[in-house]
Tab-separated table of C-alpha atoms and ligand atoms in Angstrom:
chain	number	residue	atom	x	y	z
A	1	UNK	CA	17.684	98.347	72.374
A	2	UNK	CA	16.201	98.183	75.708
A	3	UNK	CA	12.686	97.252	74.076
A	4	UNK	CA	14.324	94.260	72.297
A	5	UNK	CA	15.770	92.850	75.732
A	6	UNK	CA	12.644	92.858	77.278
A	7	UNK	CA	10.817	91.443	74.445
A	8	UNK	CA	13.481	88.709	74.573
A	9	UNK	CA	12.990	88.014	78.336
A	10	UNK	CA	9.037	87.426	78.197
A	11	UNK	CA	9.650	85.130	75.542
A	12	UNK	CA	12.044	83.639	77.073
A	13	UNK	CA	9.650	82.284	79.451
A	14	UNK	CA	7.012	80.718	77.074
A	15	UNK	CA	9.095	79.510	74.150
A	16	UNK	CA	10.480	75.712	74.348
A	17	UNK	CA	13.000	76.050	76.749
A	18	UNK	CA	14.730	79.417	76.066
A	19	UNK	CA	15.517	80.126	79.339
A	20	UNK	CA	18.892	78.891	79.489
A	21	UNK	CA	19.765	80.643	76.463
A	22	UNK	CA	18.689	84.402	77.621
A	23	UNK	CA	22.249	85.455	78.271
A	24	UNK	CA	23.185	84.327	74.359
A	25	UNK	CA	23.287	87.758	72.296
A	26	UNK	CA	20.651	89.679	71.276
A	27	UNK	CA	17.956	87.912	68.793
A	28	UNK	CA	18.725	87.828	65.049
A	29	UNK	CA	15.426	89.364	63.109
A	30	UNK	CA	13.463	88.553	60.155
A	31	UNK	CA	10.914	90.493	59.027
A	32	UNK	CA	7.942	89.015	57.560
A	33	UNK	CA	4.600	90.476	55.958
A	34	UNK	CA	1.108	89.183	55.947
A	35	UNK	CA	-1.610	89.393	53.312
A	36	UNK	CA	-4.087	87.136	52.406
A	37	UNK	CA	-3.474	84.248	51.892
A	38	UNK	CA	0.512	84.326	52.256
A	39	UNK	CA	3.480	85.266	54.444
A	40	UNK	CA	6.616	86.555	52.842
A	41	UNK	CA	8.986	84.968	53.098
A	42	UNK	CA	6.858	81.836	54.072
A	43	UNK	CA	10.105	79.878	55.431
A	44	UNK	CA	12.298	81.380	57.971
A	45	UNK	CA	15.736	79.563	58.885
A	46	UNK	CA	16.977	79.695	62.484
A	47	UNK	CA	19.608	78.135	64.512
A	48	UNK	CA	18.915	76.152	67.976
A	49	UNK	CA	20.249	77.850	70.983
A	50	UNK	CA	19.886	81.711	68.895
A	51	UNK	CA	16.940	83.824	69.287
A	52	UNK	CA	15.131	84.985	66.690
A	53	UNK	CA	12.881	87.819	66.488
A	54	UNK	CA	9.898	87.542	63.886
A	55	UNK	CA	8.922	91.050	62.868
A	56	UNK	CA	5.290	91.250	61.618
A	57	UNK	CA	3.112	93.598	59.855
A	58	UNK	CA	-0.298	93.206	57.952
A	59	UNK	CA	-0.653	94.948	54.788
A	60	UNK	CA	-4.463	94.523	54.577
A	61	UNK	CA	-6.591	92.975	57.803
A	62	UNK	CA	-6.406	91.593	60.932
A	63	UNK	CA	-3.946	88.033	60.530
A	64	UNK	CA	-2.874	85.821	63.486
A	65	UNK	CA	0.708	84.725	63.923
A	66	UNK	CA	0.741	81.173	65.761
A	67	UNK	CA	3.562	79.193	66.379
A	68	UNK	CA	1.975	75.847	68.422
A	69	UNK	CA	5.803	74.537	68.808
A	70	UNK	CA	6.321	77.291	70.798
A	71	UNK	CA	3.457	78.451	72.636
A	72	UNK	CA	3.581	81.373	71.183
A	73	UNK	CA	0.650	83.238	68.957
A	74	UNK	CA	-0.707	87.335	68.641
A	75	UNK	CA	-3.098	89.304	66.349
A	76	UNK	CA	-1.029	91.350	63.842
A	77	UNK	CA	-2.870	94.344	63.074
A	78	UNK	CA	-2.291	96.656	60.070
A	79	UNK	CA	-0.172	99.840	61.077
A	80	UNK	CA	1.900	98.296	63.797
A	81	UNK	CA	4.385	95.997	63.958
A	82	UNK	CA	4.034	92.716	66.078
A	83	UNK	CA	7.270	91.126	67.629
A	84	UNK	CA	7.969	87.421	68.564
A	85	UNK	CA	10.842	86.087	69.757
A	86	UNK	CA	12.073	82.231	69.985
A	87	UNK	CA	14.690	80.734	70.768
A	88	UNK	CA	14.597	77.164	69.270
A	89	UNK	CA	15.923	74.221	71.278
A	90	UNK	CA	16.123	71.530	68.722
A	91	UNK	CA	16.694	70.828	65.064
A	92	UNK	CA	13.629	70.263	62.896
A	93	UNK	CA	10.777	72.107	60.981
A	94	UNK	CA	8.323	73.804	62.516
A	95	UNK	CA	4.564	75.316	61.322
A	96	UNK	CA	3.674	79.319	61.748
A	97	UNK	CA	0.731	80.044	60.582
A	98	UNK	CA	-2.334	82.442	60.562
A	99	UNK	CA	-5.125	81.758	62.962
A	100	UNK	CA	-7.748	84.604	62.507
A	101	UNK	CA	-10.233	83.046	59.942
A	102	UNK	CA	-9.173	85.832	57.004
A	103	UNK	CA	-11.128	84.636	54.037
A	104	UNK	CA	-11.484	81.780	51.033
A	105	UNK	CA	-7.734	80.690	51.132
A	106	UNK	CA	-7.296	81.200	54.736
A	107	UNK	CA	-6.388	77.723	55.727
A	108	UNK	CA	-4.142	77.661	53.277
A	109	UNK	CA	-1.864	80.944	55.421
A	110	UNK	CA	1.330	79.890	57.183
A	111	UNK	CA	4.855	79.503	56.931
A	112	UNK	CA	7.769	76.721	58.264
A	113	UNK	CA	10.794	77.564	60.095
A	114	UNK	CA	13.300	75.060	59.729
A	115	UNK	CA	15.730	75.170	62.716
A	116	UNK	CA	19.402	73.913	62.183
A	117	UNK	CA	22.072	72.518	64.721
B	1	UNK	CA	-34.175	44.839	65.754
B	2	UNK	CA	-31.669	47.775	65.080
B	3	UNK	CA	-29.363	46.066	63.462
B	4	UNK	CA	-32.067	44.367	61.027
B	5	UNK	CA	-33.430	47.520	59.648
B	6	UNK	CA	-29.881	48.505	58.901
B	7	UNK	CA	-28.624	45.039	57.233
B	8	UNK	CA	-32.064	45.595	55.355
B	9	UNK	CA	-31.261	49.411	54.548
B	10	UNK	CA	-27.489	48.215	53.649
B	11	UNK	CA	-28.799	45.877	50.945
B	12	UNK	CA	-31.536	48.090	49.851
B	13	UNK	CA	-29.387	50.856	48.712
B	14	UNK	CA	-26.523	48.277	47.292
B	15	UNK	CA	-23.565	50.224	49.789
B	16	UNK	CA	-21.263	48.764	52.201
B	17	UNK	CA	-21.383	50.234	55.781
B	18	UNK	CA	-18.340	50.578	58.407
B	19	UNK	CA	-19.336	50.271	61.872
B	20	UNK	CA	-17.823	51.324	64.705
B	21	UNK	CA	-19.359	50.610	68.123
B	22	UNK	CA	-18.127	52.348	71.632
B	23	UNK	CA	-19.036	51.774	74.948
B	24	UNK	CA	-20.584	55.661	75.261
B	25	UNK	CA	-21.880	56.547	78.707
B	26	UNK	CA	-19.694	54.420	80.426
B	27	UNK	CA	-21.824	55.241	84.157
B	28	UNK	CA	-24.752	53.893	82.592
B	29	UNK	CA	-23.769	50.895	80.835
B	30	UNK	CA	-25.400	48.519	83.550
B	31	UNK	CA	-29.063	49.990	82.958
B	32	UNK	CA	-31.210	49.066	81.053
B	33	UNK	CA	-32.017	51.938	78.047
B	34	UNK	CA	-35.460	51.230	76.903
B	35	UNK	CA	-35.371	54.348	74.361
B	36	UNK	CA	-32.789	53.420	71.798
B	37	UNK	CA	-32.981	56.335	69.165
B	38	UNK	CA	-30.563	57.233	66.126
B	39	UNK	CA	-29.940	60.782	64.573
B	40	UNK	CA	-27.957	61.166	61.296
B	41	UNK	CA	-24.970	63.552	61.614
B	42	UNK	CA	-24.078	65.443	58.070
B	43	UNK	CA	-20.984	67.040	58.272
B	44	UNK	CA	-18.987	69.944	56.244
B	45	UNK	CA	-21.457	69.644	53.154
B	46	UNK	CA	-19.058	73.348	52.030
B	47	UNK	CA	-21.766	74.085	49.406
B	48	UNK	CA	-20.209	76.564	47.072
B	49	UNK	CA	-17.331	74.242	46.601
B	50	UNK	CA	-15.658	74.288	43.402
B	51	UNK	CA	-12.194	72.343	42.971
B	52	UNK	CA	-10.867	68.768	42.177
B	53	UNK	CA	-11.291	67.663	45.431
B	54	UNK	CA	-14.724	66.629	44.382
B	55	UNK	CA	-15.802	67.502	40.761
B	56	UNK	CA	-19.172	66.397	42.123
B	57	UNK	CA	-19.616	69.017	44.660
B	58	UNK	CA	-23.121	70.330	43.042
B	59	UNK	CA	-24.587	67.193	43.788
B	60	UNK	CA	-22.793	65.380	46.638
B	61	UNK	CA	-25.745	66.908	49.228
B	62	UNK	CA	-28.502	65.678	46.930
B	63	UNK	CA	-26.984	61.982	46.635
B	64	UNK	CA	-26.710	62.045	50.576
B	65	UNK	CA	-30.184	63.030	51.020
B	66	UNK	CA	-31.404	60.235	48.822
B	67	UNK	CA	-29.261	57.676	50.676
B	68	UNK	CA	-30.918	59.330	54.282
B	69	UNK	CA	-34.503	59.310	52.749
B	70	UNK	CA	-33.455	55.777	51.909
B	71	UNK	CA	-33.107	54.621	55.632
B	72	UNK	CA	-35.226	51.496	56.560
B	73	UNK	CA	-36.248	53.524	59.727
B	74	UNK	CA	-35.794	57.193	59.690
B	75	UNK	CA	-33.628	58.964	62.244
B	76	UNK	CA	-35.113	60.933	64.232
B	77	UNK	CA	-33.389	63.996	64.050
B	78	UNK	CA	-30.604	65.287	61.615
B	79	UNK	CA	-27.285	67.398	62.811
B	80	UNK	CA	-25.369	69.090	60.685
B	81	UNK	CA	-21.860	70.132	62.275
B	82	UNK	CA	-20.983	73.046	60.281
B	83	UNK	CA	-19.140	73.845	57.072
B	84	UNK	CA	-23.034	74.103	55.691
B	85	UNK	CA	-20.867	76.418	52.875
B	86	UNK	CA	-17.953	77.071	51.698
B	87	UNK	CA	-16.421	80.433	52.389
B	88	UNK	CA	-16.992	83.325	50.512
B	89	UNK	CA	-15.954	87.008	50.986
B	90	UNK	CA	-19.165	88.585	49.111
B	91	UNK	CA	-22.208	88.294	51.893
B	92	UNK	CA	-24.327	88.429	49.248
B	93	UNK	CA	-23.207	85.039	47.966
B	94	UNK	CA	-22.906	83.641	51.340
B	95	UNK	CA	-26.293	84.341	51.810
B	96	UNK	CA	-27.596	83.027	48.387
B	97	UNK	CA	-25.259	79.609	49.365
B	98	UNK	CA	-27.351	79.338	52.598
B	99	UNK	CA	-30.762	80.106	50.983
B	100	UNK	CA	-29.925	77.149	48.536
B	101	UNK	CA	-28.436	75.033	51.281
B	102	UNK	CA	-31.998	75.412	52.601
B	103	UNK	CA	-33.531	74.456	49.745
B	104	UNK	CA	-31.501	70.935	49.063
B	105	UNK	CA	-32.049	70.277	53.037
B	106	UNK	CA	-35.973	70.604	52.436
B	107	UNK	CA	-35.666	67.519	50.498
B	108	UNK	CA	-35.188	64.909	53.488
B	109	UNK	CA	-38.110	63.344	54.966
B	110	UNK	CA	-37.130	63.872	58.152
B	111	UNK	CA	-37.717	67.443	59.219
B	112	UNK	CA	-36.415	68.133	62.322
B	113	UNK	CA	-33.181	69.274	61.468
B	114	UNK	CA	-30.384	70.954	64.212
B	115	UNK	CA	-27.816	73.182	62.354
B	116	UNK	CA	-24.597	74.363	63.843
B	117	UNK	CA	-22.156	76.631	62.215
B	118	UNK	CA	-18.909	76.315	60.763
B	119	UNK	CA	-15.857	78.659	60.000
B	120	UNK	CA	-16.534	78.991	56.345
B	121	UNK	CA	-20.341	80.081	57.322
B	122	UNK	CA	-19.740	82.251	60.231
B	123	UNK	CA	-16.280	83.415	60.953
B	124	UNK	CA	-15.866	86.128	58.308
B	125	UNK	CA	-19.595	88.248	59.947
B	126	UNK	CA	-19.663	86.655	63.060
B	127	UNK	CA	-22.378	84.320	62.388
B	128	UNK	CA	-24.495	87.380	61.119
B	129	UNK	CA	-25.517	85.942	57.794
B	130	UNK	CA	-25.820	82.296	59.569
B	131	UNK	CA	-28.485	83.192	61.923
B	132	UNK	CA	-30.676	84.547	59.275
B	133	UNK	CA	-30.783	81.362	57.466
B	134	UNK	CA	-30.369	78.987	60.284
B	135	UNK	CA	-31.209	80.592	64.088
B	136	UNK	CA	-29.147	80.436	67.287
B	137	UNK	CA	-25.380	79.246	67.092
B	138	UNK	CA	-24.955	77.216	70.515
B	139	UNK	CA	-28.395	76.032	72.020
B	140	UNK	CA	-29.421	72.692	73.862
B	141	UNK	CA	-32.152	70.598	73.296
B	142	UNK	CA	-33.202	67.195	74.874
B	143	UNK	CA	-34.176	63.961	73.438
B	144	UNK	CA	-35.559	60.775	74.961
B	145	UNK	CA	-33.655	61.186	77.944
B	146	UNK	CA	-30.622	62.573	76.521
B	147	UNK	CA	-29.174	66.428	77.049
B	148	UNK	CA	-27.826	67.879	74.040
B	149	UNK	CA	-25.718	71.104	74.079
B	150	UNK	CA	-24.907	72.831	70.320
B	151	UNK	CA	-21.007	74.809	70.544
B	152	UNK	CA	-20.164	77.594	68.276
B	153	UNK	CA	-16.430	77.584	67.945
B	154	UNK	CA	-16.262	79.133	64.905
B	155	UNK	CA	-18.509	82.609	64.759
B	156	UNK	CA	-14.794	84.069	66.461
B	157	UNK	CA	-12.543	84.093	63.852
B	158	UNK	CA	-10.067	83.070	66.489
B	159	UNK	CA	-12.067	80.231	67.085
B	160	UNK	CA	-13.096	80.628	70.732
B	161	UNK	CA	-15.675	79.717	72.285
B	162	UNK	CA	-15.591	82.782	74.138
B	163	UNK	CA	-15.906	83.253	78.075
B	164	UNK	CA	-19.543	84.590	77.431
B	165	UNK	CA	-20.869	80.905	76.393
B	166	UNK	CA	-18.533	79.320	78.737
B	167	UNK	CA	-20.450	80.994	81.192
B	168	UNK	CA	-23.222	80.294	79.456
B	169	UNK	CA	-22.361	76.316	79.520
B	170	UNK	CA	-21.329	76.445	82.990
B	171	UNK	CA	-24.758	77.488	84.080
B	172	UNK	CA	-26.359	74.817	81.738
B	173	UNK	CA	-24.647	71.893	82.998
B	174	UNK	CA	-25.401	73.335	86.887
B	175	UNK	CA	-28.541	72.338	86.124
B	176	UNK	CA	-27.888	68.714	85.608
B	177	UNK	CA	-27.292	65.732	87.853
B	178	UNK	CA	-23.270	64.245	87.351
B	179	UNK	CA	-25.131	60.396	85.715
B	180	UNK	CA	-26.634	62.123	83.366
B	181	UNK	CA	-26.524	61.609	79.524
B	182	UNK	CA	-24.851	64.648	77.684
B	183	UNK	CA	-24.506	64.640	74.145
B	184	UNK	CA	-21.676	67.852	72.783
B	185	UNK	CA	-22.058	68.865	69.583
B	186	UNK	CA	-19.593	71.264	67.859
B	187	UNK	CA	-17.533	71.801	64.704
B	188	UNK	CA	-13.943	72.118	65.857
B	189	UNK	CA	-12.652	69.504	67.735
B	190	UNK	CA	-12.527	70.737	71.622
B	191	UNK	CA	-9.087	69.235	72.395
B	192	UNK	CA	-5.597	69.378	70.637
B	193	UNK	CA	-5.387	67.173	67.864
B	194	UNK	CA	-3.275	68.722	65.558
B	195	UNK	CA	-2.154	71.948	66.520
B	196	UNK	CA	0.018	73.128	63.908
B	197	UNK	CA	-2.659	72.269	61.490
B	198	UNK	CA	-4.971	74.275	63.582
B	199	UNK	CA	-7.103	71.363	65.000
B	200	UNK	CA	-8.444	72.753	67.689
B	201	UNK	CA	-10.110	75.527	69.690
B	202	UNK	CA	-8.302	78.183	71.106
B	203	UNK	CA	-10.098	78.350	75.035
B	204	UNK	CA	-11.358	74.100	73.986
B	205	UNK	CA	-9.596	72.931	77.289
B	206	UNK	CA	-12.284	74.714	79.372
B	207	UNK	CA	-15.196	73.464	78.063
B	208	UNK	CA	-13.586	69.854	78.532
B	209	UNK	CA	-13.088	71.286	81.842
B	210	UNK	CA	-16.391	72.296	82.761
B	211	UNK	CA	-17.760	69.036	81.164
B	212	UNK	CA	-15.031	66.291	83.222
B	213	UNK	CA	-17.206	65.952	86.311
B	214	UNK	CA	-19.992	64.715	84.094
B	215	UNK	CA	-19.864	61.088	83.595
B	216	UNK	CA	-21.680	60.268	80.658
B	217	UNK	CA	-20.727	62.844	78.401
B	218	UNK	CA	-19.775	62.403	74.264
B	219	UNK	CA	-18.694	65.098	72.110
B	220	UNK	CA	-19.983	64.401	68.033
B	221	UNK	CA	-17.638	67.380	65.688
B	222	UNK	CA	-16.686	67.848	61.972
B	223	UNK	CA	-14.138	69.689	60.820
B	224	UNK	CA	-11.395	67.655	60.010
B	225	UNK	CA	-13.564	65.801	56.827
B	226	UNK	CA	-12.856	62.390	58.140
B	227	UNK	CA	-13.787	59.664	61.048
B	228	UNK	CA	-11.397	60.208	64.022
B	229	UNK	CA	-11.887	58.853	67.843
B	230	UNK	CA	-10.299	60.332	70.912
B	231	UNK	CA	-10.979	60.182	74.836
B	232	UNK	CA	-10.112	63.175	77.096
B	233	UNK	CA	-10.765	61.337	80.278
B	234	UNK	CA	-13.930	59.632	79.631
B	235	UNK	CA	-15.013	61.774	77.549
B	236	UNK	CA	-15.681	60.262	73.871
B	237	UNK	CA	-14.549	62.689	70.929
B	238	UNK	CA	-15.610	61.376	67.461
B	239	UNK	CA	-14.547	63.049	64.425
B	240	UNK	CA	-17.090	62.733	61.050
B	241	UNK	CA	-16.463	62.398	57.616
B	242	UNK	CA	-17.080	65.352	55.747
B	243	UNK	CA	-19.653	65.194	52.556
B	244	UNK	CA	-17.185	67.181	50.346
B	245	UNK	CA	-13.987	65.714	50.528
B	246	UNK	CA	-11.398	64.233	52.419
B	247	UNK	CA	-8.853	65.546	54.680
B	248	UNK	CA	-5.093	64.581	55.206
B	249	UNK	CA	-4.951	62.104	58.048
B	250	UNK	CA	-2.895	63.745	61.140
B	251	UNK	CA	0.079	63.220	61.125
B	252	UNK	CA	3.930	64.635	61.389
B	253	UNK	CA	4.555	67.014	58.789
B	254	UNK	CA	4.527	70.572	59.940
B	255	UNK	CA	1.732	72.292	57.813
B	256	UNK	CA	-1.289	70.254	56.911
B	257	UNK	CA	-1.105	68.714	53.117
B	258	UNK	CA	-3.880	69.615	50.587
B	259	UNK	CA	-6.699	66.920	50.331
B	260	UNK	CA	-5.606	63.772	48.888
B	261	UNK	CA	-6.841	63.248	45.238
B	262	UNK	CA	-10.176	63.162	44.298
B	263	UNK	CA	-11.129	58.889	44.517
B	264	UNK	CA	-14.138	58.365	42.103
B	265	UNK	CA	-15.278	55.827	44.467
B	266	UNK	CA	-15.767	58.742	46.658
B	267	UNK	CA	-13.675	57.230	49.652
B	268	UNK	CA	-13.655	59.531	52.520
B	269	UNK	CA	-17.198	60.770	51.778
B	270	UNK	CA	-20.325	60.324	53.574
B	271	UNK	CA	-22.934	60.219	56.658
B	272	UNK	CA	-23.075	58.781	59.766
B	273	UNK	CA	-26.197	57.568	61.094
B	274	UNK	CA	-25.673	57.113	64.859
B	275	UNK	CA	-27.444	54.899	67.804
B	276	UNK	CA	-27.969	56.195	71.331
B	277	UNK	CA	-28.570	53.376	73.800
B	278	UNK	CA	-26.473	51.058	75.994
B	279	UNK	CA	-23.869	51.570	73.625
B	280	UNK	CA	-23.119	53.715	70.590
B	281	UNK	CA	-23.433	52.215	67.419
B	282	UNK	CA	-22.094	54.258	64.167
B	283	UNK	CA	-22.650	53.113	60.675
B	284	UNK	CA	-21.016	55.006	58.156
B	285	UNK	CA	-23.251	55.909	55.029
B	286	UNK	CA	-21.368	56.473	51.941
B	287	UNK	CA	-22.758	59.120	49.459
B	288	UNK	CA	-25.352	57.284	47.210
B	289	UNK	CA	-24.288	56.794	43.458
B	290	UNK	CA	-28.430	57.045	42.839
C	301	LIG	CU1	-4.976	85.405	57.792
């Protein structure tokens, strides 16, 4: 619980403008896996003004999670589980993707997250 | 006299050429440059390639190689910006891709050749098997007057530059007066252009950094397979086609699109032979149909 809010709170201060929104309730989650060349699921849905908490883990190497919208990005390593929290500001679709060069079908690893009003 | 030999070389080899002219080295425009010089760039050749983008892969390089040999006056260097192969997880294969790459590239006249790595080469060994075949990742060189500084972007699979040749750059450009003539070289582009297609280089801004008090200063790069121009400050940033296929053009959907079709006319494809003097001068050379 008290990992979550603090996760929350340094996000708050990168992500597009989530710092009005810290006092809204604690982030929704979604937990997504990474293997080359895919993320499941590969879109995420998420409501402007709600934080949501991506919870990544690698099943096989070393992926990236970047998310250029929203200044965020990490390594996700295999065995532990990478958290990243946004809080969207506006409607619209929005790339994730991996951004360690992970093989032949690399470019080809990422994900949308379509944001609703 | 330059633009002669390449009307002559234009109706020699029976192709159409696209120019594109830009006032490079803005600080130096009023001199006079007695050593005009051109170099060919060859960009994202991704031997190994098999797909519909281009059913022609095998023999794309060859074709290209004819059409360079073809030149009325030979460049006098060649660069290729990376992507020499495509990717493959086996470094066994990679390394029989480069040897062959090798092998095709013995085939131009002109044989000083500058290679620089790309992310399908380099980023899955850290430019181990790329060295073997091809030597040093980032160098410099000079030419007629003109610095030239090689980036690796690409042997970090994060694609970073990496504070190690940062530093490295830093105490290479200490050595040179602000007027003078730099010439960048990479693969990825150094600034933003697209980043949620991954245009661009994670720690890019501080090489542009390290380069804005330099007033003549153009960056050549490949990676996104087609002809792109963009100033950071003054400084040029010119995108080349690749030789394999081409890319999407930027633009606002959220995850890049697969290549457009293949176009038998091979649109999208070729060379570009460029001239260093007052001005830049860029003629685009599409892929021979010899
Ligand atoms: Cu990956």
């Amino acid at each position: 619980m008290r990992r979550r809010y603090f996760i929350a709170l340094l996000a708050a201060g990168s992500a597009a403008g989530g710092v009005a929104r810290l006092a809204a309730d604690a982030p929704a989650e979604v937990e997504v896996i990474a293997e080359k060349f895919d993320f499941t699921p590969d879109t995420v849905k998420a409501k402007v003004g709600k934080p949501l908490t991506f919870v990544v883990t690698s099943i096989d190497r070393v992926h990236g999670f970047k998310m250029p919208d929203f200044g965020v990005r990490t390594d996700i390593v295999p065995g532990a589980e990478t958290r990243v929290t946004i809080t969207p500001t506006r409607p619209g679709t929005f790339a994730f993707f991996c951004d360690v060069f992970c093989g032949d079908g690399h470019e080809e690893m990422g994900g949308t997250l379509v944001v609703e009003a | 006299m330059m633009q002669t030999d390449r009307r002559d070389f234009l109706r020699l080899a029976g192709v159409a050429g696209v120019t594109f002219t830009a006032g490079l080295f803005p600080g130096r425009q009023a001199m006079a440059q007695a050593d005009d010089f051109h170099f060919v760039q060859f960009s994202d050749t991704h031997w190994g390639y098999k797909g519909k983008a281009n059913p022609d892969a095998e023999h794309t390089l060859e074709k290209a190689i004819v059409t360079v040999n073809g030149l009325a006056r030979q460049p006098d260097f060649i660069v290729f910006t990376g992507d020499l192969t495509h990717t493959t997880e086996d470094p066994k294969e990679r390394r029989a891709r480069m040897k062959r790459v090798r092998e095709i590239i013995g085939g131009l006249n002109v044989k000083d050749i500058r290679f620089m790595p790309g992310e399908h080469d380099a980023a899955l060994d850290k430019g181990e098997a790329y060295k073997e075949y091809f030597g040093d990742t980032h160098y410099t060189f000079e030419h007629k007057g003109v610095h030239f500084i090689a980036l690796d972007n690409v042997s970090d699979p994060g694609a970073k530059l990496g504070e190690d040749q940062l530093a490295w750059l830093a105490a290479d450009l200490k050595q040179h007066k602000t007027d003078d003539r730099i010439v960048v070289m990479t693969h990825r582009p150094l600034f933003d252009l697209q980043p949620s297609w991954d245009w661009t280089t994670a720690d890019g801004a501080k090489a542009i950094d390290l380069l804005m008090p330099y007033q003549n200063v153009v960056v050549f790069y490949g990676h996104i397979h087609q002809e792109h121009h963009h100033m950071t400050g003054h400084i040029a940033h010119h995108a080349a086609k690749s030789l394999i296929f081409p890319q999407a053009t930027p633009g606002p959907q959220p995850r890049r699109p697969p290549p457009p079709p293949y176009d038998p006319s091979q649109k999208g494809l070729g060379t570009r032979d460029i001239t260093i003097g007052k001005t830049t001068t860029f003629v685009e050379l599409p892929v021979s149909k010899a």
